[in-house]
Structures are given as C-alpha cells and as structure tokens.
PDB file of C-alpha atoms in Angstrom:
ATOM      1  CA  UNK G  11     -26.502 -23.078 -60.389  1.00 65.00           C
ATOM      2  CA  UNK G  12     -22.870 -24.078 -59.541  1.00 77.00           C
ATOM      3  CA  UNK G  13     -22.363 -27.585 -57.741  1.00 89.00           C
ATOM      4  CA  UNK G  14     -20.837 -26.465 -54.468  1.00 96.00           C
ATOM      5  CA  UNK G  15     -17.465 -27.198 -53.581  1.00 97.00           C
ATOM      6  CA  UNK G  16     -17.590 -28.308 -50.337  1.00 98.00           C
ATOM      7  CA  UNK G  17     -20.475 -30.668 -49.267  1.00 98.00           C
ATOM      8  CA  UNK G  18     -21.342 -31.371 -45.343  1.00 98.00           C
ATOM      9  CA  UNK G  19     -23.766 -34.178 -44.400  1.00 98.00           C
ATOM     10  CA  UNK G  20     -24.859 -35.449 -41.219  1.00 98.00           C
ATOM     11  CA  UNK G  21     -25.950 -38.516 -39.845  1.00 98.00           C
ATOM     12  CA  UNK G  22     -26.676 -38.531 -35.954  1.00 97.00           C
ATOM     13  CA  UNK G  23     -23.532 -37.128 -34.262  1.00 98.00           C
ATOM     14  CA  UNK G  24     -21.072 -37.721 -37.487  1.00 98.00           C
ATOM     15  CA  UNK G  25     -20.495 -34.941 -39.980  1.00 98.00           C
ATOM     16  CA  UNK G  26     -19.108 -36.128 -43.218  1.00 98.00           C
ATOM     17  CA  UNK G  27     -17.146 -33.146 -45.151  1.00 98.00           C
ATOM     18  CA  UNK G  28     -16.229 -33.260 -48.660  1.00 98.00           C
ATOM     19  CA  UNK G  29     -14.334 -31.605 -50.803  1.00 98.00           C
ATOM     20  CA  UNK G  30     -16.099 -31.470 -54.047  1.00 98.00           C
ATOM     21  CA  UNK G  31     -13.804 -30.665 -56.950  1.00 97.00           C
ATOM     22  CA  UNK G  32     -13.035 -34.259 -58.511  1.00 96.00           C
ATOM     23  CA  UNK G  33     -12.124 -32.247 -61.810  1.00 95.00           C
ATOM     24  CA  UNK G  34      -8.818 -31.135 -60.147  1.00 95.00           C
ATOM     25  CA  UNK G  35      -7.939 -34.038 -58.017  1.00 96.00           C
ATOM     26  CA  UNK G  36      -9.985 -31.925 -55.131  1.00 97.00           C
ATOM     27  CA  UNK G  37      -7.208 -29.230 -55.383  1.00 95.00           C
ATOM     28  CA  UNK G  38      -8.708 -26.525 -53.345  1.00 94.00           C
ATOM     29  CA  UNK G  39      -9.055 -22.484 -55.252  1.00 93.00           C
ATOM     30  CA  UNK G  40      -9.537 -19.677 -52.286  1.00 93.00           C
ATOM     31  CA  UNK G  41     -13.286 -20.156 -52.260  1.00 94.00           C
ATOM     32  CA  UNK G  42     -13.012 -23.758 -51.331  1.00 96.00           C
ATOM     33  CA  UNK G  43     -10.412 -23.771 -48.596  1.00 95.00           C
ATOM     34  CA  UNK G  44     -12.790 -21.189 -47.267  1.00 95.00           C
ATOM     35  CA  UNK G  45     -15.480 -23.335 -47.674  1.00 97.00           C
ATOM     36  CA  UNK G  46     -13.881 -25.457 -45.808  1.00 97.00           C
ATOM     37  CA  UNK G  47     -12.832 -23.818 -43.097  1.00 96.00           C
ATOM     38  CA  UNK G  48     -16.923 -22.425 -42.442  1.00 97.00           C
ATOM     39  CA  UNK G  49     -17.854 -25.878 -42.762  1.00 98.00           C
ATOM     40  CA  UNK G  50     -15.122 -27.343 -39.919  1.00 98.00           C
ATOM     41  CA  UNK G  51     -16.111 -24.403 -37.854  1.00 97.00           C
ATOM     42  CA  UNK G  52     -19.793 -25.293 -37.960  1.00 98.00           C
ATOM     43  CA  UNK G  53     -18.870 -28.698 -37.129  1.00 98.00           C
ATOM     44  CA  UNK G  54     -16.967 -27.304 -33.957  1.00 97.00           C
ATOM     45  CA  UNK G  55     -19.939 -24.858 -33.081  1.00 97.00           C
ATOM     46  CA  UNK G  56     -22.327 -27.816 -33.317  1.00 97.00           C
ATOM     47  CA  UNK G  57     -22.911 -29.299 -29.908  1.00 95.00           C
ATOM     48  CA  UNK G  58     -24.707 -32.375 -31.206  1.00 96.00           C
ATOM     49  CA  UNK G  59     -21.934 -33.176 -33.720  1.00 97.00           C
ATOM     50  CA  UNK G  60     -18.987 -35.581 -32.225  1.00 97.00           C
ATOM     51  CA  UNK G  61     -17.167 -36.811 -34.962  1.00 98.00           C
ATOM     52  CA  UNK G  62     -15.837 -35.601 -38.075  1.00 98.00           C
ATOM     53  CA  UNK G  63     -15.114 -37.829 -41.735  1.00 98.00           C
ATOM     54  CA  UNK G  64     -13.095 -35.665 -44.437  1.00 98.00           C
ATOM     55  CA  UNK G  65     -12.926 -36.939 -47.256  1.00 98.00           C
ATOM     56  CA  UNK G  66     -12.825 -36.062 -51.183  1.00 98.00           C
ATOM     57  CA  UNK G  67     -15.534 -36.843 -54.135  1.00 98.00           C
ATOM     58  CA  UNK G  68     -14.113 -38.712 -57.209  1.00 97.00           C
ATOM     59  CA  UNK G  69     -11.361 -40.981 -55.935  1.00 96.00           C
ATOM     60  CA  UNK G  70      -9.116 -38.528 -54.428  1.00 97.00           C
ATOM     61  CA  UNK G  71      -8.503 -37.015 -51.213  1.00 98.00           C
ATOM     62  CA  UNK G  72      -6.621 -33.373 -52.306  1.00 97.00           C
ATOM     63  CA  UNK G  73      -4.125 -32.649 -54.407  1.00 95.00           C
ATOM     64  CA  UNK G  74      -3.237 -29.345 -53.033  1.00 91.00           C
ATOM     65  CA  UNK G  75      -3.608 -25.810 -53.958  1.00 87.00           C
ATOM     66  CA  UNK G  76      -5.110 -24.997 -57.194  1.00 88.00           C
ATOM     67  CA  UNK G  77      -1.849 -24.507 -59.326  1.00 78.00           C
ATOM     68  CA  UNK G  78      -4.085 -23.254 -62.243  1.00 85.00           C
ATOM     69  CA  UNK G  79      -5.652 -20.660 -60.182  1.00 81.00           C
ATOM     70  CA  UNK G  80      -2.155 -19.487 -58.355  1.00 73.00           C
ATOM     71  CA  UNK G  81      -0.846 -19.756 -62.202  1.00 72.00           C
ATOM     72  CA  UNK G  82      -2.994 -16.570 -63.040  1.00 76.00           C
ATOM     73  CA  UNK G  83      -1.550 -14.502 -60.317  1.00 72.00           C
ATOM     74  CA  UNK G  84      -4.383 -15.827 -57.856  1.00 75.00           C
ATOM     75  CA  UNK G  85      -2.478 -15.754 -54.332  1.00 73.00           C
ATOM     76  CA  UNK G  86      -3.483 -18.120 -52.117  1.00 74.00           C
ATOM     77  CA  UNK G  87      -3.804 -17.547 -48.347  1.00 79.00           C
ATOM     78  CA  UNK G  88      -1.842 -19.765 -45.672  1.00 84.00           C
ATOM     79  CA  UNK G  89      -4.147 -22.492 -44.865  1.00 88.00           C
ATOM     80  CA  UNK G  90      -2.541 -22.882 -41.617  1.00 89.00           C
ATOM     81  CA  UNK G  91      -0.665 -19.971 -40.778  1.00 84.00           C
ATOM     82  CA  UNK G  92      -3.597 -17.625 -41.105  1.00 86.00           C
ATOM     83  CA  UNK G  93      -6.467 -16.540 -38.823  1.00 87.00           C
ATOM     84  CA  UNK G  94      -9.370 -17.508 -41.504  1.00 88.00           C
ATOM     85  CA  UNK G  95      -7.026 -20.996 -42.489  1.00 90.00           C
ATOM     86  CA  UNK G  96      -8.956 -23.907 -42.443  1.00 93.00           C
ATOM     87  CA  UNK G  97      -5.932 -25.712 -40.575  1.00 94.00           C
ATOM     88  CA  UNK G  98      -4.812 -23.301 -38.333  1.00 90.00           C
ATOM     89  CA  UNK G  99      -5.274 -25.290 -34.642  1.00 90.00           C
ATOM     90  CA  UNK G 100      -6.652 -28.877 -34.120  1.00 91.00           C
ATOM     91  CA  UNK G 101     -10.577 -28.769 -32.900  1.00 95.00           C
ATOM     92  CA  UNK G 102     -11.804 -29.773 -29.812  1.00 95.00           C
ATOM     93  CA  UNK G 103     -13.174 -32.953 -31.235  1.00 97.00           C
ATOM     94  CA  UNK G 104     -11.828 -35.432 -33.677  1.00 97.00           C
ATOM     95  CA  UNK G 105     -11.884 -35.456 -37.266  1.00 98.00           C
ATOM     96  CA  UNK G 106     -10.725 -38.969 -39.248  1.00 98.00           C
ATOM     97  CA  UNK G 107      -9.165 -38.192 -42.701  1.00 98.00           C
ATOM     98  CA  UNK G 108     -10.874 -41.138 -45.278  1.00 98.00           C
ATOM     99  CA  UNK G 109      -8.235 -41.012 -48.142  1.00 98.00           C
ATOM    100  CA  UNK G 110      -7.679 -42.481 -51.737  1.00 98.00           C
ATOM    101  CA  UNK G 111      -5.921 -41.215 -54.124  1.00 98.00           C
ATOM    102  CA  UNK G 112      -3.624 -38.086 -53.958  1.00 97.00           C
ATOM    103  CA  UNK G 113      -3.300 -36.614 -50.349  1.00 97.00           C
ATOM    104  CA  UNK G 114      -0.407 -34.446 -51.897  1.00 95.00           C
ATOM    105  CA  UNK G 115       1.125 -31.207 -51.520  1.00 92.00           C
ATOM    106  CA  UNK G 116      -1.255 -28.872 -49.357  1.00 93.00           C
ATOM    107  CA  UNK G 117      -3.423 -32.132 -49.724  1.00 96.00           C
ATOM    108  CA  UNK G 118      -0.883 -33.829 -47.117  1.00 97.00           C
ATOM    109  CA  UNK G 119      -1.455 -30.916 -44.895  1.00 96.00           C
ATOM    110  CA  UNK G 120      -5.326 -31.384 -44.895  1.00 97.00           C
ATOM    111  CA  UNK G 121      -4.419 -35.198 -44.126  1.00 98.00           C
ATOM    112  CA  UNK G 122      -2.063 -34.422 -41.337  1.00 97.00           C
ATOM    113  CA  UNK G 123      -4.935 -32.073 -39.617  1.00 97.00           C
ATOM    114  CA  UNK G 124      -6.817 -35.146 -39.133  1.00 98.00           C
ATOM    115  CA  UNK G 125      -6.313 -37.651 -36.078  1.00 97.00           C
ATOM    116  CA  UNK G 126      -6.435 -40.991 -37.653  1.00 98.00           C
ATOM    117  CA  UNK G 127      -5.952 -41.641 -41.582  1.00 98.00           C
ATOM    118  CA  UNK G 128      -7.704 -44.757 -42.910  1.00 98.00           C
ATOM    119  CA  UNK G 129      -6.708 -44.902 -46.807  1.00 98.00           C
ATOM    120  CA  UNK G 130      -7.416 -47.911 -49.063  1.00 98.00           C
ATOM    121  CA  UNK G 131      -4.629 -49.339 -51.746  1.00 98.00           C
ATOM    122  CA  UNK G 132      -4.447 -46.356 -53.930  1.00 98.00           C
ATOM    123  CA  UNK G 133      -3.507 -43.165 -51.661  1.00 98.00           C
ATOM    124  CA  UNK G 134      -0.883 -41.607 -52.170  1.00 98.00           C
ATOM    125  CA  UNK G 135       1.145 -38.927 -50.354  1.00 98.00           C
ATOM    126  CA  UNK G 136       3.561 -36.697 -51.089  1.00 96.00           C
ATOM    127  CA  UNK G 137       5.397 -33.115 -51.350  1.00 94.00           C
ATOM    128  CA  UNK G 138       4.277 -33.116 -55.237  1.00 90.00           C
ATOM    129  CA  UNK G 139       4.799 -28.819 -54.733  1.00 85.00           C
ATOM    130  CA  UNK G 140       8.628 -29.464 -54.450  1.00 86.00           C
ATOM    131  CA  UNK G 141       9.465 -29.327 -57.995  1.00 84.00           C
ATOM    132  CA  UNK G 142       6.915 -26.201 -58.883  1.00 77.00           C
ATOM    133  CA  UNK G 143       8.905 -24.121 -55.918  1.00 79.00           C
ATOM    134  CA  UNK G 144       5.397 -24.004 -53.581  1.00 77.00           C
ATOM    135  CA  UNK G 145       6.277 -23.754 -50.325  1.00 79.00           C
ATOM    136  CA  UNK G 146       4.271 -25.381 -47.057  1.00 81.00           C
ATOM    137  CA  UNK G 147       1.881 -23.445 -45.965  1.00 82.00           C
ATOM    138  CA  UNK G 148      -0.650 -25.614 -44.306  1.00 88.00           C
ATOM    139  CA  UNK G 149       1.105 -27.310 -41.348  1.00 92.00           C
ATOM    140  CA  UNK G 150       2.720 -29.795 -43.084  1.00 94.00           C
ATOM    141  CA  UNK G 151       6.367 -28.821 -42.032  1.00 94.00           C
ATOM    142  CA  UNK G 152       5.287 -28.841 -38.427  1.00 94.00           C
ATOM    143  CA  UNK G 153       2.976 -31.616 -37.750  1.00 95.00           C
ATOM    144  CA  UNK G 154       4.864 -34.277 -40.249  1.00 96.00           C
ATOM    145  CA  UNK G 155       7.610 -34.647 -38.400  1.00 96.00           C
ATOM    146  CA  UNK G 156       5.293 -35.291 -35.170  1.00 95.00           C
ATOM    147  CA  UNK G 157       3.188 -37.654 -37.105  1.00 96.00           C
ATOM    148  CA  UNK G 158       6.470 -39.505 -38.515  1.00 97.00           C
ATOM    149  CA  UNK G 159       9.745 -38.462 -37.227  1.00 96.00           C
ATOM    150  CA  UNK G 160      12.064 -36.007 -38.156  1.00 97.00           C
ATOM    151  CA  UNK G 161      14.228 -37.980 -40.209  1.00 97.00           C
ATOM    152  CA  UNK G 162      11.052 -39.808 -42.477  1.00 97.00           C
ATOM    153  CA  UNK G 163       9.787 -36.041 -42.414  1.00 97.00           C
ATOM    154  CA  UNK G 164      12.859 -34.807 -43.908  1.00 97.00           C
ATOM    155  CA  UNK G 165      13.026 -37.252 -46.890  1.00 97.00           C
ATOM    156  CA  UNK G 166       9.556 -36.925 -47.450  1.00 96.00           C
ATOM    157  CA  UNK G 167       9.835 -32.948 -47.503  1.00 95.00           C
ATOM    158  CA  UNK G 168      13.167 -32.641 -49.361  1.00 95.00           C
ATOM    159  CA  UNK G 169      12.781 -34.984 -52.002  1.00 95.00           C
ATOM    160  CA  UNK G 170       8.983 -34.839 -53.036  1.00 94.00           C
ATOM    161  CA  UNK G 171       8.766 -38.545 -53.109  1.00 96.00           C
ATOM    162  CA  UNK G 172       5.492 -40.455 -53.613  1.00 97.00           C
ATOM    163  CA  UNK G 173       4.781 -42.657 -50.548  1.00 98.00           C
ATOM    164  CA  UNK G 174       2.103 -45.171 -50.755  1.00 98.00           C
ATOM    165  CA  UNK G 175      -0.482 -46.842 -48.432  1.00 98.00           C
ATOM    166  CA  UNK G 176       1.704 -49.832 -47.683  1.00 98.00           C
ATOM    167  CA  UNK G 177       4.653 -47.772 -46.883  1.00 98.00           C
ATOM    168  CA  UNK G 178       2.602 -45.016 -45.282  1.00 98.00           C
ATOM    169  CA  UNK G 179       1.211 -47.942 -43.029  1.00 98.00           C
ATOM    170  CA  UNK G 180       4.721 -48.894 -42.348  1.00 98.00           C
ATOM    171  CA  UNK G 181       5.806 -45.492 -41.426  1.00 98.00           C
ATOM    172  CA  UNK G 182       2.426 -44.303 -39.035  1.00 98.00           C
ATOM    173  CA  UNK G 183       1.462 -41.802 -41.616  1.00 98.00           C
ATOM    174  CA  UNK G 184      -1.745 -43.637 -42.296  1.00 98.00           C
ATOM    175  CA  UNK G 185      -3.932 -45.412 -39.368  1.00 94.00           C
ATOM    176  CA  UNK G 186      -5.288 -48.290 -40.662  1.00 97.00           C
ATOM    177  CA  UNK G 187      -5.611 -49.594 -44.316  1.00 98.00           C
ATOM    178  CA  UNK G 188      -8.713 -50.573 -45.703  1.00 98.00           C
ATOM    179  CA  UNK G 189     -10.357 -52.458 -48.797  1.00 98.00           C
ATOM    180  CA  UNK G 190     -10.545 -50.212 -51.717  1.00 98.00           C
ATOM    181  CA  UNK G 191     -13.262 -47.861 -51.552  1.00 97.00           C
ATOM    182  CA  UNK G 192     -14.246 -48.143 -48.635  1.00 98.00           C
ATOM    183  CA  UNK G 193     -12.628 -45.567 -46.509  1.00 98.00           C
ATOM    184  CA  UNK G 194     -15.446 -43.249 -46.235  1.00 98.00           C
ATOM    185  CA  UNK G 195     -17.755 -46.326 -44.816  1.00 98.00           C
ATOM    186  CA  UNK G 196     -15.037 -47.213 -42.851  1.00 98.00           C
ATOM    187  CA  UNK G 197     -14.242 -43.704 -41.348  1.00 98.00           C
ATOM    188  CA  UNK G 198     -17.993 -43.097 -40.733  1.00 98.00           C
ATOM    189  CA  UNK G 199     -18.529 -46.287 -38.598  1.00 98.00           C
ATOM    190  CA  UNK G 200     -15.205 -45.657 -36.896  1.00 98.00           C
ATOM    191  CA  UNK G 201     -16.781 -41.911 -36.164  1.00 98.00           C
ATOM    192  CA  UNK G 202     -19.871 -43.576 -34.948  1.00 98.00           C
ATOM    193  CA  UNK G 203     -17.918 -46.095 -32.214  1.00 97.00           C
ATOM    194  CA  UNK G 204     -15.935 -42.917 -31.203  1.00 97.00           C
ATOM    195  CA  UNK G 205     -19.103 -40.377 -30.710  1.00 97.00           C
ATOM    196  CA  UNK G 206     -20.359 -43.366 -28.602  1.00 94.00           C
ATOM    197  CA  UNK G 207     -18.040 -43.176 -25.443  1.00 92.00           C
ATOM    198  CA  UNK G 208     -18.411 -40.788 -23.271  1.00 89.00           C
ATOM    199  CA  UNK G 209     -17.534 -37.797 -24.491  1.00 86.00           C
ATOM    200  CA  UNK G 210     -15.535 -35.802 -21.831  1.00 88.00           C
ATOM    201  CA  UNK G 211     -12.624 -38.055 -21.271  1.00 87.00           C
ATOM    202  CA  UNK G 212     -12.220 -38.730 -24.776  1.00 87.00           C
ATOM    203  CA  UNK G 213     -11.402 -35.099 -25.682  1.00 88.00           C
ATOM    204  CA  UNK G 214      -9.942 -34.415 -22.578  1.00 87.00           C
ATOM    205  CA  UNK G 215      -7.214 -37.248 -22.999  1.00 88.00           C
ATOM    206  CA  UNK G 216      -6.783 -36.238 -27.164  1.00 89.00           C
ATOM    207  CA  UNK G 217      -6.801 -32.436 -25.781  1.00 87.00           C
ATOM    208  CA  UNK G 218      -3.737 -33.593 -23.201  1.00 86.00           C
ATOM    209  CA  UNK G 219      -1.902 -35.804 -26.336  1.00 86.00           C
ATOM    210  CA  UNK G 220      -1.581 -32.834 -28.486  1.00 87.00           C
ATOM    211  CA  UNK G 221      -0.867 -30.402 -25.567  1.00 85.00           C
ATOM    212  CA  UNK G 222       1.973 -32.390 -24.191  1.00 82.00           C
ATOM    213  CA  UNK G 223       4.355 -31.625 -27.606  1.00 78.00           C
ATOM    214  CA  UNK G 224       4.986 -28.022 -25.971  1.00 78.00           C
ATOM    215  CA  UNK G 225       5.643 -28.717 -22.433  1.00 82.00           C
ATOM    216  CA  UNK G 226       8.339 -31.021 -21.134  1.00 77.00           C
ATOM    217  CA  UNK G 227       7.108 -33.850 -19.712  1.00 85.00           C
ATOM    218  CA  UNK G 228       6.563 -33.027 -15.776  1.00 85.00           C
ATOM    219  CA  UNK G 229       4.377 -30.097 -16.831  1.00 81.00           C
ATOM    220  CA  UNK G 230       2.400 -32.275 -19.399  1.00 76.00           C
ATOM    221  CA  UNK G 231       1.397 -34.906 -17.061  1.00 83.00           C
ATOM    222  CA  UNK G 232       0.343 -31.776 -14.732  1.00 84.00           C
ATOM    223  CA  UNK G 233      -1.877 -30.933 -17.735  1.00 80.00           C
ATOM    224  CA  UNK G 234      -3.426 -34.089 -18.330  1.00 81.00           C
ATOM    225  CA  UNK G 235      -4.175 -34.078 -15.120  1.00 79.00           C
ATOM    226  CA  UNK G 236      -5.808 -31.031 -14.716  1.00 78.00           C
ATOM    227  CA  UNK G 237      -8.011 -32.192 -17.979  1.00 72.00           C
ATOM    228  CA  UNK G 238      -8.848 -35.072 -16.569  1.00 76.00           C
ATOM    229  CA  UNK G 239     -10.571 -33.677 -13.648  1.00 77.00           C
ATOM    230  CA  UNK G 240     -13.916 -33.089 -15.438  1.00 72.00           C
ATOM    231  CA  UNK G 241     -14.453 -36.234 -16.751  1.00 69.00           C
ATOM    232  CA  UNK G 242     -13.247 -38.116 -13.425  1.00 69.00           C
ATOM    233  CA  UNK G 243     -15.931 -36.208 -11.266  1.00 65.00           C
ATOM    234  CA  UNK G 244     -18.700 -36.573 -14.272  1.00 69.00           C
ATOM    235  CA  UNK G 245     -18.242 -39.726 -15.937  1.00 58.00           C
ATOM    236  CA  UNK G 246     -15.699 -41.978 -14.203  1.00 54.00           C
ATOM    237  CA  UNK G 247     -18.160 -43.342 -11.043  1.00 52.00           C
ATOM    238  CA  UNK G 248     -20.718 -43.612 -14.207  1.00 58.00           C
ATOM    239  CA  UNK G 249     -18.732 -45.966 -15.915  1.00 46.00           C
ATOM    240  CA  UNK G 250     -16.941 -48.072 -13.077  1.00 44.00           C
ATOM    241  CA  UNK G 251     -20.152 -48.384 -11.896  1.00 49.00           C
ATOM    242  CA  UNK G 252     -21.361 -50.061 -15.401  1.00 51.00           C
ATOM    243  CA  UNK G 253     -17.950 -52.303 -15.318  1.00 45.00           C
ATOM    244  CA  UNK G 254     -18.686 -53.294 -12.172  1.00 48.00           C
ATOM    245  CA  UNK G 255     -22.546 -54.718 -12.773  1.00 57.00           C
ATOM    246  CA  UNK G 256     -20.589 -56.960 -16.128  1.00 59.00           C
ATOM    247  CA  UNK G 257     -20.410 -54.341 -19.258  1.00 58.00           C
ATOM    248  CA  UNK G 258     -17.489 -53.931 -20.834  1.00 58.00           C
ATOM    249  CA  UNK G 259     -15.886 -57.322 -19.556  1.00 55.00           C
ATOM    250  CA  UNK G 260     -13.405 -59.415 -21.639  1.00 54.00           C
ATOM    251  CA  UNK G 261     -12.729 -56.424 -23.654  1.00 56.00           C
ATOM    252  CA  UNK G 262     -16.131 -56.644 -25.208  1.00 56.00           C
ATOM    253  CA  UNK G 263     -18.675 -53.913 -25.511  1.00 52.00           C
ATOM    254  CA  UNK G 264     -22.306 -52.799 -26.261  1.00 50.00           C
ATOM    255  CA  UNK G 265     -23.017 -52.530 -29.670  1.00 42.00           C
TER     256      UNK G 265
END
C-alpha cells in the first residue's frame, strides 16, 4: 500500500494539510498537487471547517515541482493558472502556511497562497527554478510583489537568491517567527484563536483586503462596505452587546 502523499487531519474546526513527500523536500509530482488541490477544496466545501494549517512532513515546507519527474518528459500542469490548480484563487476562509525548511521555487508559490506565514529559524525561500530555466507557474510572479513590493519581488525573482527567516521577517514575507519546530503547533493554535471569532466579519473583511488590489480605492471601500453588511446586521449588536456587559475590555479576551 503506498503512503499517501497528501495527509488531511482535523481537529474541531482546524484542518491540518500536509504534504507528504519528505524524500524530495515535499516537491510535489502531478498526483500530489492534485492531491492537494481535492484536499483544499474539501476544506472549502466543509462548513464546519474554519481554519486551514499547510504544512510539509520531514522538515520542509516544498521545494517545488518534481524536477525528476518533469526530467522524464512528465509535464506539469500550472498550479495556478489552471482550472484543476491547487492555487488558482484564494478560498473563502483562511489558510496559515507553517514553514521550515525550503519554501522554494513552486514551493514559494504554495507559501504565498497562504495568509499568514509563521516559519521557525531554518526556512528558506527562494526562486531555486531560476537557474534550471522553470518558469512561475503557481502565482508567485503575481502575488510576491503584493506580499513584498515590487522592487524586493524583482530581486527575489531575477536573481534566485536564498532569503531566510530573519530577512524574510524583515521584508513581510513571513508573519511571525517562531522557535524551531514548532510552526505547525504554532499555526494550529493560531487557527484555533481565528475559527473562534465570529466568523462572518472575519471573512468578510479578508474577502474586502484581497478584493481591494483590483479596484481603485473609492470603489474598494464601496466593496468593503457592501461585505460588511452581513456581518453588521448578524453579528455586530451580538458583540457590542458582549463589550458592553465587560468582555473583551483592556484588550483582553475569553480564552
């Protein structure tokens, strides 16, 4: 029986995703970036699921494409670009990337999908591809100049440079840094405190972030508006109403 290379867990309203191939730096063949994509699109069909953790097994995140497979005239399918790609459009919920090790080549791309990063002292990003003439084919040309800049995009892009936690920290490419080996625990409990507020705002406002990059700005804060109108006739009186009998005060909340 073959160990399968992509493994989903659950644990209340977290899904934890991980890609399974440790023996190639969790470089993803055909059958496990569609593996992946099933397994983010049962997270998105699954109404009791809030939060999603990606990670990888073995003490990386993904190295990429599987050169080895593309070697031996294996073509691989845009990740992003194409209607089965596992990275083609954000979800309607979040998903936190928990990296360490490589996040390189397509393995960046998988990274940039996510909302927040955490990564411990030994990730390591990068646009390894450059010097084997593989081209970007999972988002990463698009959303890592939004993540970064254009001008940190552009060195990162042209010259296949290595850029590590501290610097990615420095840079916004990674969220928050944690102690090594402990990004997955860290990513779940961060997924738990999300799936714990109320859920309509919180997608409605991450809905009206990404929105806003293709509208100028008069017409995105028209769209947040209009997203916001759910949650401010189904949850807003809820929760001022909480604030105002002492929860919440100070900053401080319920655990």
């Amino acid at each position: 029986m073959s160990t399968p290379k992509i493994l989903v867990e659950t644990a209340g309203p977290v899904t934890t995703i991980t890609i399974n191939r440790p023996e190639t730096k969790n470089a993803l063949d055909n059958e496990a970036a569609h593996g992946l994509a099933a397994a983010l699109k049962a997270f998105e069909a699954d109404a009791q699921a809030r939060v999603a953790v990606l990670t990888g097994a073995g003490g990386a995140f993904c190295a990429g494409a599987d050169l080895k497979e593309l070697g031996g005239g294996t073509d691989y399918f845009p990740w992003a670009g194409s209607d089965e790609g596992p990275l083609r459009a954000p979800l309607s919920k979040p998903v936190i990337a928990a990296i360490e090790g490589h996040a390189c080549a397509g393995g960046l791309g998988v990274a940039l999908y996510c909302d927040i990063r955490i990564v411990d002292e030994t990730a390591t990003f990068g646009v390894f591809s450059r010097r084997w003439g593989v081209p970007m084919s999972d988002g990463t040309t698009v959303r890592l100049p939004r993540v970064i800049g254009q001008g940190r995009a552009m060195d990162m892009l042209l010259t296949g440079r290595a850029v590590g936690a501290d610097e990615a920290i420095a840079i916004g490419l990674a969220t928050r840094k944690v102690a090594r080996g402990t990004t997955r625990t860290e990513a779940e409990k961060l997924a738990a405190q999300i799936a714990g507020f109320p859920p309509i705002a919180m997608t409605s406002d991450r809905q009206s972030a990404y929105e806003s990059f293709d509208r100028d700005q008069a017409a995105a804060i028209r769209r947040e508006m209009d997203l916001s109108l759910a949650a401010r006739r189904q949850e807003s009186q809820d929760g001022a109403a909480r604030f105002a009998k002492g929860e919440g005060r100070h900053g401080q909340f319920k655990k």
